[in-house]
Amino acid sequence: MRKHGVPTIKELLNKILEMLTAHVEKDKQTSEQVRQKQSVISELWQIIRSDKAINAIRLLWSKVPDGWHKNPYVWTGMGCTLVFFVLFAVSWVQWHEYREENRRLRTVADKHHVTTVMLNELYPELAVTVGAYEKLVDVVGVDSTLAIFNRQVKTVREEEKQSKQQK
């Protein structure tokens, strides 16, 4: 059968066996890597030895002279105060960021409202979309929309007066 380019059953079985052995070896390597990571943590814990660490802390604590700083409630109070001030600072910074963002959004909303009024007064039959607003801002500019609006309103009113006078 190999003469026609079709592999034999034996060749197919050998190929499947090779693929399976490669897959099993890959699984073994990944499991060994996981075990190595776990063994590093256990080795580190064995090196530290909790009883020796606790004894070292007690030895250091006994060397501290008697006084307020030996009171655990004082340390708890100082820790809670520190946590409170850190949380306060973080929330204060976030509040100012949100406030600035809201200010920017209000400015954009006001400009959108001005443009909506402008387009509705000039062309009441048009339905104003966000795309129309963006196109107007791109063409006219953000800061000069009010000046352009006033000029266009004046020209439209003058044209309306002229058309009424001609009739």
PDB file of N, CA and C in Angstrom, residues 9-21:
ATOM      1  N   ILE A   9      -1.151   0.272   7.972  1.00  0.00           N
ATOM      2  CA  ILE A   9      -1.735   0.286   9.318  1.00  0.00           C
ATOM      3  C   ILE A   9      -0.631   0.307  10.368  1.00  0.00           C
ATOM      4  N   LYS A  10       0.447  -0.429  10.113  1.00  0.00           N
ATOM      5  CA  LYS A  10       1.563  -0.461  11.063  1.00  0.00           C
ATOM      6  C   LYS A  10       2.186   0.924  11.200  1.00  0.00           C
ATOM      7  N   GLU A  11       2.362   1.625  10.082  1.00  0.00           N
ATOM      8  CA  GLU A  11       2.930   2.977  10.130  1.00  0.00           C
ATOM      9  C   GLU A  11       2.001   3.933  10.882  1.00  0.00           C
ATOM     10  N   LEU A  12       0.687   3.808  10.640  1.00  0.00           N
ATOM     11  CA  LEU A  12      -0.278   4.656  11.349  1.00  0.00           C
ATOM     12  C   LEU A  12      -0.242   4.399  12.850  1.00  0.00           C
ATOM     13  N   LEU A  13      -0.158   3.118  13.241  1.00  0.00           N
ATOM     14  CA  LEU A  13      -0.092   2.778  14.660  1.00  0.00           C
ATOM     15  C   LEU A  13       1.190   3.309  15.299  1.00  0.00           C
ATOM     16  N   ASN A  14       2.311   3.215  14.568  1.00  0.00           N
ATOM     17  CA  ASN A  14       3.573   3.751  15.089  1.00  0.00           C
ATOM     18  C   ASN A  14       3.491   5.275  15.270  1.00  0.00           C
ATOM     19  N   LYS A  15       2.856   5.948  14.324  1.00  0.00           N
ATOM     20  CA  LYS A  15       2.709   7.399  14.414  1.00  0.00           C
ATOM     21  C   LYS A  15       1.849   7.786  15.622  1.00  0.00           C
ATOM     22  N   ILE A  16       0.761   7.028  15.834  1.00  0.00           N
ATOM     23  CA  ILE A  16      -0.107   7.284  16.987  1.00  0.00           C
ATOM     24  C   ILE A  16       0.655   7.040  18.283  1.00  0.00           C
ATOM     25  N   LEU A  17       1.473   5.978  18.321  1.00  0.00           N
ATOM     26  CA  LEU A  17       2.272   5.674  19.505  1.00  0.00           C
ATOM     27  C   LEU A  17       3.264   6.797  19.793  1.00  0.00           C
ATOM     28  N   GLU A  18       3.916   7.321  18.760  1.00  0.00           N
ATOM     29  CA  GLU A  18       4.851   8.433  18.939  1.00  0.00           C
ATOM     30  C   GLU A  18       4.138   9.672  19.493  1.00  0.00           C
ATOM     31  N   MET A  19       2.957   9.954  18.953  1.00  0.00           N
ATOM     32  CA  MET A  19       2.208  11.122  19.425  1.00  0.00           C
ATOM     33  C   MET A  19       1.806  10.959  20.889  1.00  0.00           C
ATOM     34  N   LEU A  20       1.372   9.747  21.253  1.00  0.00           N
ATOM     35  CA  LEU A  20       0.972   9.509  22.641  1.00  0.00           C
ATOM     36  C   LEU A  20       2.156   9.612  23.595  1.00  0.00           C
ATOM     37  N   THR A  21       3.301   9.055  23.203  1.00  0.00           N
ATOM     38  CA  THR A  21       4.476   9.142  24.078  1.00  0.00           C
ATOM     39  C   THR A  21       4.936  10.585  24.227  1.00  0.00           C
TER      40      THR A  21
END
